GROMACS .gro file of C-alpha atoms in nm:
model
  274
    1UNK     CA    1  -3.536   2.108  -5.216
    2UNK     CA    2  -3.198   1.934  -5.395
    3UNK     CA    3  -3.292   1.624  -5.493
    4UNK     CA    4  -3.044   1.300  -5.407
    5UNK     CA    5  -2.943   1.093  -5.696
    6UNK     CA    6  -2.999   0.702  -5.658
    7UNK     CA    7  -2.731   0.548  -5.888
    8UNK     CA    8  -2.862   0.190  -6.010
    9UNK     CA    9  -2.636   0.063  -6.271
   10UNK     CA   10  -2.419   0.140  -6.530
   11UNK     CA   11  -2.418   0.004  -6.909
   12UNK     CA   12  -2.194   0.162  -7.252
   13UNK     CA   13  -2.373   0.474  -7.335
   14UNK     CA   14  -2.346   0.282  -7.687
   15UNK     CA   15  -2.625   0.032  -7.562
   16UNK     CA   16  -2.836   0.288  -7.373
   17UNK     CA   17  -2.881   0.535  -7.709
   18UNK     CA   18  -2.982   0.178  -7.933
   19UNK     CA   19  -3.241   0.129  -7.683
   20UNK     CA   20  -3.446   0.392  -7.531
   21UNK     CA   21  -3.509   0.315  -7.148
   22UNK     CA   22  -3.878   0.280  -7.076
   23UNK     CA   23  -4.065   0.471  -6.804
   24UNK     CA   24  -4.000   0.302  -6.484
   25UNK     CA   25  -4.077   0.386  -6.121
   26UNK     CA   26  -3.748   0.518  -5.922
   27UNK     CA   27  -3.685   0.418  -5.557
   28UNK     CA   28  -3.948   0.643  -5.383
   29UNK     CA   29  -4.210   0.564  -5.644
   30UNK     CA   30  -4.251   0.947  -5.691
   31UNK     CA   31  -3.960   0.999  -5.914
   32UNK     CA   32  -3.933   0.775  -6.267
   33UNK     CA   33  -3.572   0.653  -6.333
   34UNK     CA   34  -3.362   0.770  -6.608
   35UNK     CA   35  -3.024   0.811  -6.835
   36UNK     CA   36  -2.734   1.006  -6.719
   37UNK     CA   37  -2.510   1.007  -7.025
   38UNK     CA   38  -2.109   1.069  -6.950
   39UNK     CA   39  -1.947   0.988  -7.287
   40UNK     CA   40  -1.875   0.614  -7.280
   41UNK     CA   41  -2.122   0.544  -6.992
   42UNK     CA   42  -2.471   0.588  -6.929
   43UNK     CA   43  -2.621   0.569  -6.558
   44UNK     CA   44  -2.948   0.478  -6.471
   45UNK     CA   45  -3.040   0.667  -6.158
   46UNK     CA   46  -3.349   0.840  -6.006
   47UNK     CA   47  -3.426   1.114  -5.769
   48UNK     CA   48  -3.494   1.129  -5.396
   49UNK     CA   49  -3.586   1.393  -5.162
   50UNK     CA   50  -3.323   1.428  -4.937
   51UNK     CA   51  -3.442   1.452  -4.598
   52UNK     CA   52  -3.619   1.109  -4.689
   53UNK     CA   53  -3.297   0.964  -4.837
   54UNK     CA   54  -3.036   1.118  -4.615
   55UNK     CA   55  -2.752   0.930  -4.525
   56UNK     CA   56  -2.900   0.928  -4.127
   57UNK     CA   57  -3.232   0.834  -4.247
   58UNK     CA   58  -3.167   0.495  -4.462
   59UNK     CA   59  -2.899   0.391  -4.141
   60UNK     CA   60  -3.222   0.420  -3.938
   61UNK     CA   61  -3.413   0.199  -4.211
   62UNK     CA   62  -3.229  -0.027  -4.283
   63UNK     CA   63  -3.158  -0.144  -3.911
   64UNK     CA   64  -3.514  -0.067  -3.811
   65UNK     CA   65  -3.752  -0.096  -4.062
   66UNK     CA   66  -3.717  -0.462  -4.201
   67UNK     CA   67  -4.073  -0.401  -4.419
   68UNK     CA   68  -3.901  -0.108  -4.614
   69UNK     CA   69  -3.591  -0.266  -4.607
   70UNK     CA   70  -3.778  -0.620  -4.786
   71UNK     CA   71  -3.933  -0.342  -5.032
   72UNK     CA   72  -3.707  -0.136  -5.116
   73UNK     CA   73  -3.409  -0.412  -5.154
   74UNK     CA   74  -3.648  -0.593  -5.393
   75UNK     CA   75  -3.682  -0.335  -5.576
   76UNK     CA   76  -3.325  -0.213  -5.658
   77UNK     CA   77  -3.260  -0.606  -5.792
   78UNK     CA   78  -3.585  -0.606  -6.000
   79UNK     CA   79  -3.449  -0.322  -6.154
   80UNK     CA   80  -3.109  -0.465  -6.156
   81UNK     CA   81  -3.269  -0.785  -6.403
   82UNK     CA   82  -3.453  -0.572  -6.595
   83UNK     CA   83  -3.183  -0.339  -6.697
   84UNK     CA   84  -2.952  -0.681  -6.747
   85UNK     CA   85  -3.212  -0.825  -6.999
   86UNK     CA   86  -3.163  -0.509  -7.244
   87UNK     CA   87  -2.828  -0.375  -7.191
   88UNK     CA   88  -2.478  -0.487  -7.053
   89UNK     CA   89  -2.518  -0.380  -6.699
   90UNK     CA   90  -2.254  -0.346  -6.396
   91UNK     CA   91  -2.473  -0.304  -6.135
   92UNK     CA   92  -2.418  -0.107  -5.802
   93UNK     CA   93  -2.472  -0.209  -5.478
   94UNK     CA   94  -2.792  -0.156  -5.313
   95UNK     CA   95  -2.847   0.203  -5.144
   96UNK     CA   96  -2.555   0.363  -5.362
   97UNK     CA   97  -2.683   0.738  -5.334
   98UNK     CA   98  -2.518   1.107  -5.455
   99UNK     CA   99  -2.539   1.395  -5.324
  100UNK     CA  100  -2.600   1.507  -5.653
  101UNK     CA  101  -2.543   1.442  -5.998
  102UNK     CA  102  -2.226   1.647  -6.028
  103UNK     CA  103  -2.065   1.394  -5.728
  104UNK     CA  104  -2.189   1.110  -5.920
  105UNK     CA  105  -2.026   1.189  -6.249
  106UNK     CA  106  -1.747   1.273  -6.084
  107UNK     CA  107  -1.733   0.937  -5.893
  108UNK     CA  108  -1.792   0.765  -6.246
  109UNK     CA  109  -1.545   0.961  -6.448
  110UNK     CA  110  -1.248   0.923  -6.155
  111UNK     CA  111  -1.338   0.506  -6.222
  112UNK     CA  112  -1.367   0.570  -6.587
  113UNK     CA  113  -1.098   0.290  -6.701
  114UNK     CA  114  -1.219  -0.008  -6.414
  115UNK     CA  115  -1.595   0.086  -6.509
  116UNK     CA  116  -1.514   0.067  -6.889
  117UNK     CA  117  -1.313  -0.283  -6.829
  118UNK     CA  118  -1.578  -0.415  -6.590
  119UNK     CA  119  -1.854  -0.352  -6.890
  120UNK     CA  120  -1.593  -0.513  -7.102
  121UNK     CA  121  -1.529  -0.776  -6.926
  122UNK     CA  122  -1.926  -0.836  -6.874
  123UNK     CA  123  -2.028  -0.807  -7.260
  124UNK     CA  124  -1.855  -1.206  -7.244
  125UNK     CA  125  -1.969  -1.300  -6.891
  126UNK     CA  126  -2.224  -1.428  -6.704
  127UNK     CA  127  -2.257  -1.473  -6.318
  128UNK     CA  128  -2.402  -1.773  -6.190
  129UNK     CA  129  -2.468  -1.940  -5.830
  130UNK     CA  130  -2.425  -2.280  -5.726
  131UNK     CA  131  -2.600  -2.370  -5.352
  132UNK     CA  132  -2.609  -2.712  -5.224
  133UNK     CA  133  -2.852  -2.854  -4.987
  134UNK     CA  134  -2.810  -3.105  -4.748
  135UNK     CA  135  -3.082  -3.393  -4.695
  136UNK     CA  136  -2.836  -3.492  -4.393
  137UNK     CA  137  -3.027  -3.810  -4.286
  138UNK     CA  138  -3.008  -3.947  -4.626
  139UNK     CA  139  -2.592  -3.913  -4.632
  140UNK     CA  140  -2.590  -4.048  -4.264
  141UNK     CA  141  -2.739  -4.363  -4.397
  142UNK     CA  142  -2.531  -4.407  -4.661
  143UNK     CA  143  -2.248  -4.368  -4.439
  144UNK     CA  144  -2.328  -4.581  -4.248
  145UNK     CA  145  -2.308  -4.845  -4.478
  146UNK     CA  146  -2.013  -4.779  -4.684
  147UNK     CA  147  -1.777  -4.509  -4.435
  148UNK     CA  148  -1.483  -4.766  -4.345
  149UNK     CA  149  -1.413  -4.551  -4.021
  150UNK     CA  150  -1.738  -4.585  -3.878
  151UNK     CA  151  -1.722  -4.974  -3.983
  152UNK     CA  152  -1.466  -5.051  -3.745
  153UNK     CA  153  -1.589  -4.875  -3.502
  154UNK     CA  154  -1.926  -5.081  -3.546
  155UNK     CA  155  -1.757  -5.389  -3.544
  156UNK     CA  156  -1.495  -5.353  -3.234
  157UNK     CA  157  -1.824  -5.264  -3.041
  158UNK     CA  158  -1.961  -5.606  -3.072
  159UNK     CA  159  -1.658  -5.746  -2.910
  160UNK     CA  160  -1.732  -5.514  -2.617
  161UNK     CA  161  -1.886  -5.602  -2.294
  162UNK     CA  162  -2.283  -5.450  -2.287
  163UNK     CA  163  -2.148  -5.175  -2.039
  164UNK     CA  164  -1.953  -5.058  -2.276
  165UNK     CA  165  -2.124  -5.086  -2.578
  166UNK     CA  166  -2.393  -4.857  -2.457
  167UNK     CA  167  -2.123  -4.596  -2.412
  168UNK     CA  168  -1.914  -4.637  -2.709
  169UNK     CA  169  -2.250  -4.625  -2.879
  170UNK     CA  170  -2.294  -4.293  -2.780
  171UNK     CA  171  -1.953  -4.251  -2.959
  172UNK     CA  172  -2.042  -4.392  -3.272
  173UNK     CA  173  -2.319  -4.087  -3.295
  174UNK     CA  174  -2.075  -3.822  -3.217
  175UNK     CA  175  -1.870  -4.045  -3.538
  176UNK     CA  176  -2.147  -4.004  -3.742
  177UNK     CA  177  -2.196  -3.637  -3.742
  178UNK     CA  178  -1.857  -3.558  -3.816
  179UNK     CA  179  -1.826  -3.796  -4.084
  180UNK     CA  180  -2.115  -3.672  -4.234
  181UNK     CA  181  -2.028  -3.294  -4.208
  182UNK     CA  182  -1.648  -3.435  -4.339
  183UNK     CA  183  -1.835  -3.592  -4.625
  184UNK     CA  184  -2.068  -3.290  -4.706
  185UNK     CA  185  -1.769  -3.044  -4.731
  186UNK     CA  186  -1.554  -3.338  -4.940
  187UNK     CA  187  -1.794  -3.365  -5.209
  188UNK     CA  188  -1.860  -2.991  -5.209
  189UNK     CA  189  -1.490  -2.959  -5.246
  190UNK     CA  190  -1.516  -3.185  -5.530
  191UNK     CA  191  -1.803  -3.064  -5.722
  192UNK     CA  192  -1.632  -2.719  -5.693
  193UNK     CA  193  -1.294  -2.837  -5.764
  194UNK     CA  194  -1.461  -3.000  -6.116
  195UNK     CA  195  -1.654  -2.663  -6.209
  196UNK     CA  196  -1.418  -2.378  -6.176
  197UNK     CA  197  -1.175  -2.403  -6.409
  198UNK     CA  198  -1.497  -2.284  -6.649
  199UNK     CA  199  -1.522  -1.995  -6.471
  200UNK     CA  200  -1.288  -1.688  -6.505
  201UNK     CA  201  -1.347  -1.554  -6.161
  202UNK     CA  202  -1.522  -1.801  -5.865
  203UNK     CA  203  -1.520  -1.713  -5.514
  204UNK     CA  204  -1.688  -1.947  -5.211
  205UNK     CA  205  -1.913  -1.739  -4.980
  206UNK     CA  206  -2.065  -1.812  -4.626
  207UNK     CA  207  -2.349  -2.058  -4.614
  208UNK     CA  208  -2.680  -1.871  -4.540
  209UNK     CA  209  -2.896  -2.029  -4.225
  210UNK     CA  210  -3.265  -2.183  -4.310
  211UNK     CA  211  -3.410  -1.885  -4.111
  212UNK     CA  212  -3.318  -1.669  -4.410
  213UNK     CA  213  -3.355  -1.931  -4.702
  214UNK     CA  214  -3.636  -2.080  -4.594
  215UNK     CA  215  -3.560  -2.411  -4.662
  216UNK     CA  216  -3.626  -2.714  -4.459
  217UNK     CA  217  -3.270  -2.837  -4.532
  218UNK     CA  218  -2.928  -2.652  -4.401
  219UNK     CA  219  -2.747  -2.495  -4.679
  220UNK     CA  220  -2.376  -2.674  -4.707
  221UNK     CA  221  -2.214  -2.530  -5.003
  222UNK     CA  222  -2.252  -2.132  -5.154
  223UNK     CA  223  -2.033  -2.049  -5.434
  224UNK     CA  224  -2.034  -1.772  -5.740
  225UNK     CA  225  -1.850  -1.796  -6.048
  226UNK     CA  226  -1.810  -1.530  -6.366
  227UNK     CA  227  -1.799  -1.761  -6.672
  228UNK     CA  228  -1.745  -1.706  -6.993
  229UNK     CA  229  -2.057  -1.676  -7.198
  230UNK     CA  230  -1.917  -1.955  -7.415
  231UNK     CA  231  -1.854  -2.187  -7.101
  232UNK     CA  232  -2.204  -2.144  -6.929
  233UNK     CA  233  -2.316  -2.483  -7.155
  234UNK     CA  234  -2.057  -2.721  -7.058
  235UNK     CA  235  -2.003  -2.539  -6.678
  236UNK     CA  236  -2.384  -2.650  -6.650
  237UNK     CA  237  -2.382  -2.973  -6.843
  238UNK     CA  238  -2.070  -3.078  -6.600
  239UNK     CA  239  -2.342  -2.997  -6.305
  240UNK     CA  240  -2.635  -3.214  -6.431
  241UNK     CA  241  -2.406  -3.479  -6.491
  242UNK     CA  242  -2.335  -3.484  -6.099
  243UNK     CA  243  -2.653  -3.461  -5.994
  244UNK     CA  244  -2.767  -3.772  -5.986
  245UNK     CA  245  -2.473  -3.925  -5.775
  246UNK     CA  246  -2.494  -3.608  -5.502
  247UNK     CA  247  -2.826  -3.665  -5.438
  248UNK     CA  248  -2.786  -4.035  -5.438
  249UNK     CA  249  -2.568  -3.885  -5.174
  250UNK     CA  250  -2.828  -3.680  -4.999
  251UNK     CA  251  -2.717  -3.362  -5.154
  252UNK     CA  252  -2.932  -3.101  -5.399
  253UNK     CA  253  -2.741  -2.854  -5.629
  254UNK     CA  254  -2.931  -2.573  -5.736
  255UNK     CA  255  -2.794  -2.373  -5.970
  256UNK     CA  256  -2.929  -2.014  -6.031
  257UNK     CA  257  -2.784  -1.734  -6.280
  258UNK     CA  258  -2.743  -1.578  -6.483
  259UNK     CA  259  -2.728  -1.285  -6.261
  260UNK     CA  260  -2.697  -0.925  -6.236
  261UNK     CA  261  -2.265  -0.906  -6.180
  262UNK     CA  262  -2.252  -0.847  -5.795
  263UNK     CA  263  -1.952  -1.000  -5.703
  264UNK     CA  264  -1.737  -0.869  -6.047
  265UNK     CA  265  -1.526  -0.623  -5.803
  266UNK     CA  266  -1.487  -0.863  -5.545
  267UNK     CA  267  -1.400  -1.170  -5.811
  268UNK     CA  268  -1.159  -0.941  -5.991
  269UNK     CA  269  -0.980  -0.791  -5.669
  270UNK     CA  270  -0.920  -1.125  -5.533
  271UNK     CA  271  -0.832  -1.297  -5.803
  272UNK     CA  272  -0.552  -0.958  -5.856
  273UNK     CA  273  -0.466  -1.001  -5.518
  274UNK     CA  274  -0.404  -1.396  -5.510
   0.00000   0.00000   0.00000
């Protein structure tokens, strides 16, 4: 039966024949992964049975199954970080299969020049993540304290009659949550607007709900960047200087990286494009 290729990552060939890859399990756990060499680029792919692996079948598992899905997605960035802690690795996206390995090399040789400056461009780089958290009860009672807008509105109230306090109470409350999501975004805006200029590439994503990080606080900031390896000290020292004040603020930064690139096509094309 012709066997699918499962294309992983791929590093200078230079790299891959310094340091012999070590005997790891492939996708379907029956088939080890291994080197395809095409001159200045290795791949690290493995085999899988195609009528487990057709196109048809991972649609139906990865809208159904959300146990293989969990597996199988965990996996391909385990492998990802290990093959980033040995070589220089431009990764692929998760479930990028062949139909064989003649249509991946010829997939990797019509990309030749973007794949060679992507692995250039990576030797020097680093990705990184920035997420900030918000502690939203802490900011509100800051604000309340020191927002100027909400101030006045606190102090024309007294000078109401107690009919219409009560309602333009209810106002205040309504004040208060927009100030506070205006606040959240203005000091995200900041701390971003401080930060990037150490990063060649940066790019703001959509913030992930608490169902899928898990945290008891809402996610208001989500940002990558591609920095310089020679940046990555003073991008992060720049960071833990601000943390102190943000979560005075009732905001927590967590920084994560460095990462396997993800983003490095999407960085690069936007930052082409703009």
């Amino acid at each position: 039966m012709e066997k699918l290729i499962y294309l992983y990552g791929l590093v200078p060939t230079e790299e891959a024949k310094e340091m012999p890859f070590p005997s790891l399990e492939g996708m379907d756990q029956n088939n080890p992964i291994y080197a395809l060499y095409f001159d200045d680029i290795t791949a690290f792919v493995c085999d899988l049975p195609s009528d487990e692996y057709s196109e048809e079948m991972l649609k139906e598992k990865i809208e159904h199954d959300m146990k293989w899905l969990q597996d199988k997605a965990m996996h391909h960035h385990e492998t990802l970080l290990f093959l980033q802690s040995h070589y220089t690795l431009l990764p692929m996206k998760f479930c990028t299969v062949y139909k064989s390995k003649e249509s991946c090399r010829e997939s990797i040789v019509n990309n030749k020049e973007k794949n060679l400056s992507s692995l250039q461009l990576l030797k020097r780089s680093e990705e990184w993540n920035i997420k900030v958290y918000a502690h939203t009860n802490s900011l509100k009672n800051y604000l309340l304290t020191h927002n100027e807008t909400i101030q006045e509105k606190k102090e024309k109230i007294t000078t109401l009659p107690p009919g219409r306090q009560f309602f333009e109470r209810k106002k205040i409350e309504r004040l208060i949550e927009e100030e506070t999501e205006k606040e959240q975004l203005s000091l995200c805006d900041h701390l971003h607007s401080e930060i990037s200029p150490y990063a060649a590439y940066h790019k703001i994503k959509n913030n992930w709900s608490q169902k899928i990080t898990g945290e008891s606080y809402s996610m208001c900031w989500n940002s990558i960047y591609l920095l310089s390896k020679n940046n990555v000290e003073s991008f992060l020292k720049a960071i833990s200087d601000k943390q102190t004040f943000y979560n005075k603020m009732g905001l927590n930064i967590e920084v994560t990286g460095p990462w396997p690139a993800y983003h490095i096509d999407t960085l690069r094309s936007e930052k082409d494009a703009g």
